[in-house]
Amino acid sequence: MKGTPETPQCGFSRASIQVLGLQGVDPNKFAAYNVLEDEELRQGLKEYSEWPTIPQLYLQKEFVGGCDILMSMHQSGELSKMLEEKDLLVPWKEPKEPEAPKKL
């Protein structure tokens, strides 16, 4: 990506991070690399994936696509299914019931 998840440096990187957050991706199972700090990495990714744009999403070493593909998959529900199948989401927990107020 361009920048970091905390400070994206382009709108496409920002949108991609937002979608992953909305999907509930587990931060412990996520890595981001700032291609603006490493031109060799930036060019290498483009050559490896044969995809001309950044950001690029890989799930368990498999290239998924860029921001436009990510958005399309998010809107169709395909991304949610893929993330769940690959066990990349924060585990869902049953919400706790609020405690009843204590009587004085």
Short mmCIF file of N, CA and C in Angstrom, two decimals:
data_model
loop_
_atom_site.label_atom_id
_atom_site.label_comp_id
_atom_site.label_asym_id
_atom_site.label_seq_id
_atom_site.Cartn_x
_atom_site.Cartn_y
_atom_site.Cartn_z
N MET A 1 0.84 -1.17 0.00
CA MET A 1 0.00 0.00 0.00
C MET A 1 0.88 1.23 0.00
N LYS A 2 0.27 2.34 -0.29
CA LYS A 2 1.00 3.61 -0.19
C LYS A 2 0.70 4.19 1.18
N GLY A 3 1.72 4.24 2.03
CA GLY A 3 1.56 4.68 3.41
C GLY A 3 1.40 3.48 4.32
N THR A 4 0.76 3.71 5.44
CA THR A 4 0.52 2.66 6.42
C THR A 4 -0.97 2.59 6.72
N PRO A 5 -1.43 1.52 7.36
CA PRO A 5 -2.85 1.45 7.70
C PRO A 5 -3.31 2.65 8.55
N GLU A 6 -2.40 3.14 9.40
CA GLU A 6 -2.75 4.27 10.27
C GLU A 6 -2.73 5.59 9.50
N THR A 7 -1.87 5.70 8.49
CA THR A 7 -1.75 6.94 7.70
C THR A 7 -1.60 6.59 6.22
N PRO A 8 -2.69 6.17 5.57
CA PRO A 8 -2.62 5.89 4.14
C PRO A 8 -2.24 7.15 3.36
N GLN A 9 -1.48 6.97 2.29
CA GLN A 9 -1.00 8.11 1.51
C GLN A 9 -1.72 8.27 0.18
N CYS A 10 -2.78 7.49 -0.05
CA CYS A 10 -3.60 7.70 -1.25
C CYS A 10 -5.01 7.21 -0.96
N GLY A 11 -5.94 7.70 -1.71
CA GLY A 11 -7.35 7.35 -1.50
C GLY A 11 -7.64 5.87 -1.70
N PHE A 12 -6.95 5.24 -2.64
CA PHE A 12 -7.19 3.82 -2.89
C PHE A 12 -6.69 2.96 -1.73
N SER A 13 -5.54 3.33 -1.18
CA SER A 13 -5.02 2.61 0.00
C SER A 13 -5.95 2.82 1.19
N ARG A 14 -6.43 4.05 1.37
CA ARG A 14 -7.36 4.35 2.46
C ARG A 14 -8.64 3.53 2.32
N ALA A 15 -9.20 3.51 1.11
CA ALA A 15 -10.43 2.76 0.88
C ALA A 15 -10.24 1.27 1.13
N SER A 16 -9.11 0.73 0.71
CA SER A 16 -8.83 -0.70 0.92
C SER A 16 -8.74 -1.04 2.40
N ILE A 17 -8.05 -0.21 3.16
CA ILE A 17 -7.93 -0.43 4.60
C ILE A 17 -9.29 -0.34 5.27
N GLN A 18 -10.11 0.62 4.84
CA GLN A 18 -11.45 0.77 5.41
C GLN A 18 -12.30 -0.46 5.14
N VAL A 19 -12.23 -1.00 3.94
CA VAL A 19 -13.01 -2.19 3.60
C VAL A 19 -12.56 -3.38 4.45
N LEU A 20 -11.25 -3.56 4.60
CA LEU A 20 -10.76 -4.67 5.42
C LEU A 20 -11.23 -4.51 6.87
N GLY A 21 -11.26 -3.27 7.36
CA GLY A 21 -11.76 -3.02 8.72
C GLY A 21 -13.25 -3.33 8.83
N LEU A 22 -14.02 -2.89 7.84
CA LEU A 22 -15.46 -3.17 7.84
C LEU A 22 -15.74 -4.66 7.78
N GLN A 23 -14.89 -5.39 7.10
CA GLN A 23 -15.06 -6.83 6.98
C GLN A 23 -14.69 -7.57 8.27
N GLY A 24 -13.96 -6.89 9.16
CA GLY A 24 -13.58 -7.52 10.42
C GLY A 24 -12.31 -8.34 10.34
N VAL A 25 -11.39 -7.94 9.45
CA VAL A 25 -10.11 -8.66 9.34
C VAL A 25 -9.35 -8.54 10.65
N ASP A 26 -8.86 -9.67 11.12
CA ASP A 26 -8.09 -9.73 12.36
C ASP A 26 -6.74 -9.03 12.15
N PRO A 27 -6.47 -7.94 12.90
CA PRO A 27 -5.19 -7.23 12.75
C PRO A 27 -3.97 -8.11 12.98
N ASN A 28 -4.11 -9.18 13.74
CA ASN A 28 -3.00 -10.10 13.99
C ASN A 28 -2.69 -10.99 12.79
N LYS A 29 -3.60 -11.00 11.81
CA LYS A 29 -3.41 -11.82 10.62
C LYS A 29 -3.25 -10.95 9.38
N PHE A 30 -2.79 -9.73 9.58
CA PHE A 30 -2.72 -8.74 8.52
C PHE A 30 -1.35 -8.09 8.51
N ALA A 31 -0.79 -7.89 7.34
CA ALA A 31 0.49 -7.18 7.21
C ALA A 31 0.36 -6.17 6.07
N ALA A 32 0.94 -5.01 6.27
CA ALA A 32 0.95 -3.97 5.24
C ALA A 32 2.38 -3.49 5.05
N TYR A 33 2.70 -3.18 3.81
CA TYR A 33 4.04 -2.70 3.48
C TYR A 33 3.91 -1.40 2.70
N ASN A 34 4.65 -0.39 3.12
CA ASN A 34 4.62 0.91 2.50
C ASN A 34 5.55 0.94 1.30
N VAL A 35 4.98 0.86 0.10
CA VAL A 35 5.80 0.82 -1.11
C VAL A 35 6.45 2.16 -1.41
N LEU A 36 5.98 3.22 -0.77
CA LEU A 36 6.60 4.54 -0.97
C LEU A 36 8.00 4.60 -0.35
N GLU A 37 8.27 3.70 0.58
CA GLU A 37 9.58 3.65 1.22
C GLU A 37 10.54 2.68 0.54
N ASP A 38 10.06 1.92 -0.45
CA ASP A 38 10.89 0.89 -1.07
C ASP A 38 10.49 0.72 -2.54
N GLU A 39 11.20 1.44 -3.41
CA GLU A 39 10.88 1.40 -4.84
C GLU A 39 11.07 0.01 -5.44
N GLU A 40 12.05 -0.74 -4.93
CA GLU A 40 12.28 -2.10 -5.42
C GLU A 40 11.07 -3.00 -5.11
N LEU A 41 10.52 -2.86 -3.90
CA LEU A 41 9.33 -3.61 -3.52
C LEU A 41 8.16 -3.22 -4.41
N ARG A 42 7.99 -1.93 -4.62
CA ARG A 42 6.89 -1.43 -5.44
C ARG A 42 6.92 -2.02 -6.85
N GLN A 43 8.07 -1.96 -7.50
CA GLN A 43 8.20 -2.50 -8.86
C GLN A 43 8.11 -4.02 -8.87
N GLY A 44 8.70 -4.65 -7.85
CA GLY A 44 8.66 -6.10 -7.76
C GLY A 44 7.24 -6.64 -7.63
N LEU A 45 6.42 -5.97 -6.83
CA LEU A 45 5.02 -6.39 -6.68
C LEU A 45 4.27 -6.30 -8.00
N LYS A 46 4.48 -5.20 -8.70
CA LYS A 46 3.80 -5.01 -9.98
C LYS A 46 4.20 -6.10 -10.99
N GLU A 47 5.47 -6.44 -11.00
CA GLU A 47 5.95 -7.49 -11.91
C GLU A 47 5.43 -8.86 -11.49
N TYR A 48 5.50 -9.14 -10.19
CA TYR A 48 5.09 -10.44 -9.67
C TYR A 48 3.61 -10.72 -9.96
N SER A 49 2.77 -9.71 -9.69
CA SER A 49 1.33 -9.89 -9.84
C SER A 49 0.84 -9.62 -11.26
N GLU A 50 1.69 -8.97 -12.06
CA GLU A 50 1.28 -8.50 -13.38
C GLU A 50 0.06 -7.58 -13.25
N TRP A 51 0.06 -6.78 -12.18
CA TRP A 51 -1.01 -5.82 -11.89
C TRP A 51 -0.35 -4.45 -11.73
N PRO A 52 -0.81 -3.43 -12.45
CA PRO A 52 -0.07 -2.18 -12.49
C PRO A 52 -0.27 -1.22 -11.32
N THR A 53 -1.24 -1.47 -10.48
CA THR A 53 -1.56 -0.48 -9.46
C THR A 53 -1.30 -0.97 -8.04
N ILE A 54 -1.20 0.00 -7.15
CA ILE A 54 -1.05 -0.23 -5.71
C ILE A 54 -2.23 0.49 -5.06
N PRO A 55 -2.88 -0.09 -4.07
CA PRO A 55 -2.53 -1.27 -3.28
C PRO A 55 -2.88 -2.58 -3.98
N GLN A 56 -2.27 -3.64 -3.48
CA GLN A 56 -2.57 -4.99 -3.94
C GLN A 56 -2.88 -5.84 -2.72
N LEU A 57 -3.95 -6.63 -2.83
CA LEU A 57 -4.35 -7.50 -1.72
C LEU A 57 -3.95 -8.94 -2.04
N TYR A 58 -3.25 -9.54 -1.09
CA TYR A 58 -2.90 -10.96 -1.15
C TYR A 58 -3.53 -11.63 0.06
N LEU A 59 -4.16 -12.77 -0.16
CA LEU A 59 -4.70 -13.57 0.94
C LEU A 59 -3.97 -14.90 0.95
N GLN A 60 -3.23 -15.12 2.01
CA GLN A 60 -2.43 -16.34 2.16
C GLN A 60 -1.59 -16.59 0.90
N LYS A 61 -0.84 -15.55 0.51
CA LYS A 61 0.11 -15.57 -0.61
C LYS A 61 -0.55 -15.60 -1.99
N GLU A 62 -1.87 -15.53 -2.05
CA GLU A 62 -2.58 -15.55 -3.33
C GLU A 62 -3.04 -14.13 -3.67
N PHE A 63 -2.67 -13.66 -4.86
CA PHE A 63 -3.05 -12.32 -5.30
C PHE A 63 -4.55 -12.27 -5.57
N VAL A 64 -5.22 -11.30 -4.95
CA VAL A 64 -6.66 -11.13 -5.12
C VAL A 64 -6.95 -10.02 -6.12
N GLY A 65 -6.32 -8.87 -5.94
CA GLY A 65 -6.53 -7.76 -6.86
C GLY A 65 -6.21 -6.44 -6.20
N GLY A 66 -6.53 -5.38 -6.93
CA GLY A 66 -6.32 -4.04 -6.42
C GLY A 66 -7.58 -3.49 -5.78
N CYS A 67 -7.59 -2.20 -5.54
CA CYS A 67 -8.69 -1.56 -4.84
C CYS A 67 -10.03 -1.76 -5.55
N ASP A 68 -10.04 -1.66 -6.88
CA ASP A 68 -11.30 -1.81 -7.60
C ASP A 68 -11.89 -3.21 -7.45
N ILE A 69 -11.04 -4.22 -7.51
CA ILE A 69 -11.48 -5.61 -7.33
C ILE A 69 -11.96 -5.81 -5.89
N LEU A 70 -11.20 -5.28 -4.94
CA LEU A 70 -11.56 -5.38 -3.53
C LEU A 70 -12.94 -4.78 -3.28
N MET A 71 -13.19 -3.59 -3.84
CA MET A 71 -14.49 -2.92 -3.66
C MET A 71 -15.62 -3.74 -4.27
N SER A 72 -15.39 -4.25 -5.45
CA SER A 72 -16.40 -5.06 -6.13
C SER A 72 -16.72 -6.32 -5.32
N MET A 73 -15.69 -6.98 -4.81
CA MET A 73 -15.90 -8.19 -3.99
C MET A 73 -16.60 -7.85 -2.69
N HIS A 74 -16.29 -6.71 -2.11
CA HIS A 74 -16.95 -6.26 -0.87
C HIS A 74 -18.43 -6.06 -1.13
N GLN A 75 -18.77 -5.38 -2.21
CA GLN A 75 -20.16 -5.08 -2.52
C GLN A 75 -20.96 -6.34 -2.86
N SER A 76 -20.33 -7.31 -3.47
CA SER A 76 -21.04 -8.54 -3.86
C SER A 76 -21.15 -9.56 -2.73
N GLY A 77 -20.35 -9.38 -1.67
CA GLY A 77 -20.33 -10.34 -0.57
C GLY A 77 -19.27 -11.41 -0.75
N GLU A 78 -18.62 -11.42 -1.91
CA GLU A 78 -17.59 -12.42 -2.19
C GLU A 78 -16.39 -12.29 -1.25
N LEU A 79 -16.01 -11.05 -0.92
CA LEU A 79 -14.85 -10.82 -0.05
C LEU A 79 -15.11 -11.38 1.34
N SER A 80 -16.28 -11.13 1.87
CA SER A 80 -16.63 -11.63 3.20
C SER A 80 -16.52 -13.15 3.25
N LYS A 81 -17.04 -13.80 2.23
CA LYS A 81 -17.00 -15.26 2.17
C LYS A 81 -15.55 -15.75 2.12
N MET A 82 -14.74 -15.11 1.28
CA MET A 82 -13.35 -15.52 1.12
C MET A 82 -12.56 -15.33 2.43
N LEU A 83 -12.76 -14.19 3.10
CA LEU A 83 -12.06 -13.92 4.35
C LEU A 83 -12.46 -14.92 5.43
N GLU A 84 -13.74 -15.28 5.45
CA GLU A 84 -14.21 -16.25 6.44
C GLU A 84 -13.64 -17.63 6.16
N GLU A 85 -13.64 -18.04 4.89
CA GLU A 85 -13.10 -19.35 4.51
C GLU A 85 -11.63 -19.48 4.86
N LYS A 86 -10.89 -18.38 4.77
CA LYS A 86 -9.46 -18.40 5.04
C LYS A 86 -9.15 -18.10 6.51
N ASP A 87 -10.19 -17.99 7.33
CA ASP A 87 -10.06 -17.76 8.77
C ASP A 87 -9.24 -16.51 9.08
N LEU A 88 -9.60 -15.41 8.43
CA LEU A 88 -8.86 -14.16 8.61
C LEU A 88 -9.65 -13.10 9.38
N LEU A 89 -10.79 -13.48 9.91
CA LEU A 89 -11.63 -12.51 10.62
C LEU A 89 -11.44 -12.62 12.13
N VAL A 90 -11.72 -11.52 12.80
CA VAL A 90 -11.70 -11.52 14.27
C VAL A 90 -12.78 -12.48 14.72
N PRO A 91 -12.47 -13.40 15.64
CA PRO A 91 -13.50 -14.34 16.10
C PRO A 91 -14.70 -13.60 16.70
N TRP A 92 -15.87 -14.08 16.35
CA TRP A 92 -17.10 -13.49 16.86
C TRP A 92 -17.36 -14.00 18.26
N LYS A 93 -17.72 -13.09 19.14
CA LYS A 93 -18.03 -13.48 20.52
C LYS A 93 -19.46 -13.08 20.82
N GLU A 94 -20.12 -13.93 21.58
CA GLU A 94 -21.49 -13.63 22.03
C GLU A 94 -21.43 -12.40 22.93
N PRO A 95 -22.25 -11.38 22.63
CA PRO A 95 -22.22 -10.21 23.50
C PRO A 95 -22.71 -10.54 24.91
N LYS A 96 -22.07 -9.91 25.87
CA LYS A 96 -22.49 -10.12 27.26
C LYS A 96 -23.75 -9.33 27.53
N GLU A 97 -24.61 -9.92 28.34
CA GLU A 97 -25.82 -9.19 28.73
C GLU A 97 -25.42 -8.17 29.79
N PRO A 98 -26.02 -6.99 29.72
CA PRO A 98 -25.69 -5.98 30.74
C PRO A 98 -26.16 -6.45 32.11
N GLU A 99 -25.37 -6.09 33.10
CA GLU A 99 -25.74 -6.46 34.46
C GLU A 99 -26.90 -5.59 34.94
N ALA A 100 -27.78 -6.22 35.71
CA ALA A 100 -28.90 -5.47 36.28
C ALA A 100 -28.37 -4.50 37.34
N PRO A 101 -28.97 -3.33 37.43
CA PRO A 101 -28.52 -2.38 38.47
C PRO A 101 -28.71 -3.00 39.85
N LYS A 102 -27.75 -2.70 40.72
CA LYS A 102 -27.82 -3.22 42.08
C LYS A 102 -28.78 -2.37 42.91
N LYS A 103 -29.56 -3.04 43.70
CA LYS A 103 -30.49 -2.33 44.57
C LYS A 103 -29.76 -1.91 45.84
N LEU A 104 -30.06 -0.73 46.29
CA LEU A 104 -29.45 -0.23 47.52
C LEU A 104 -30.30 -0.48 48.72
#
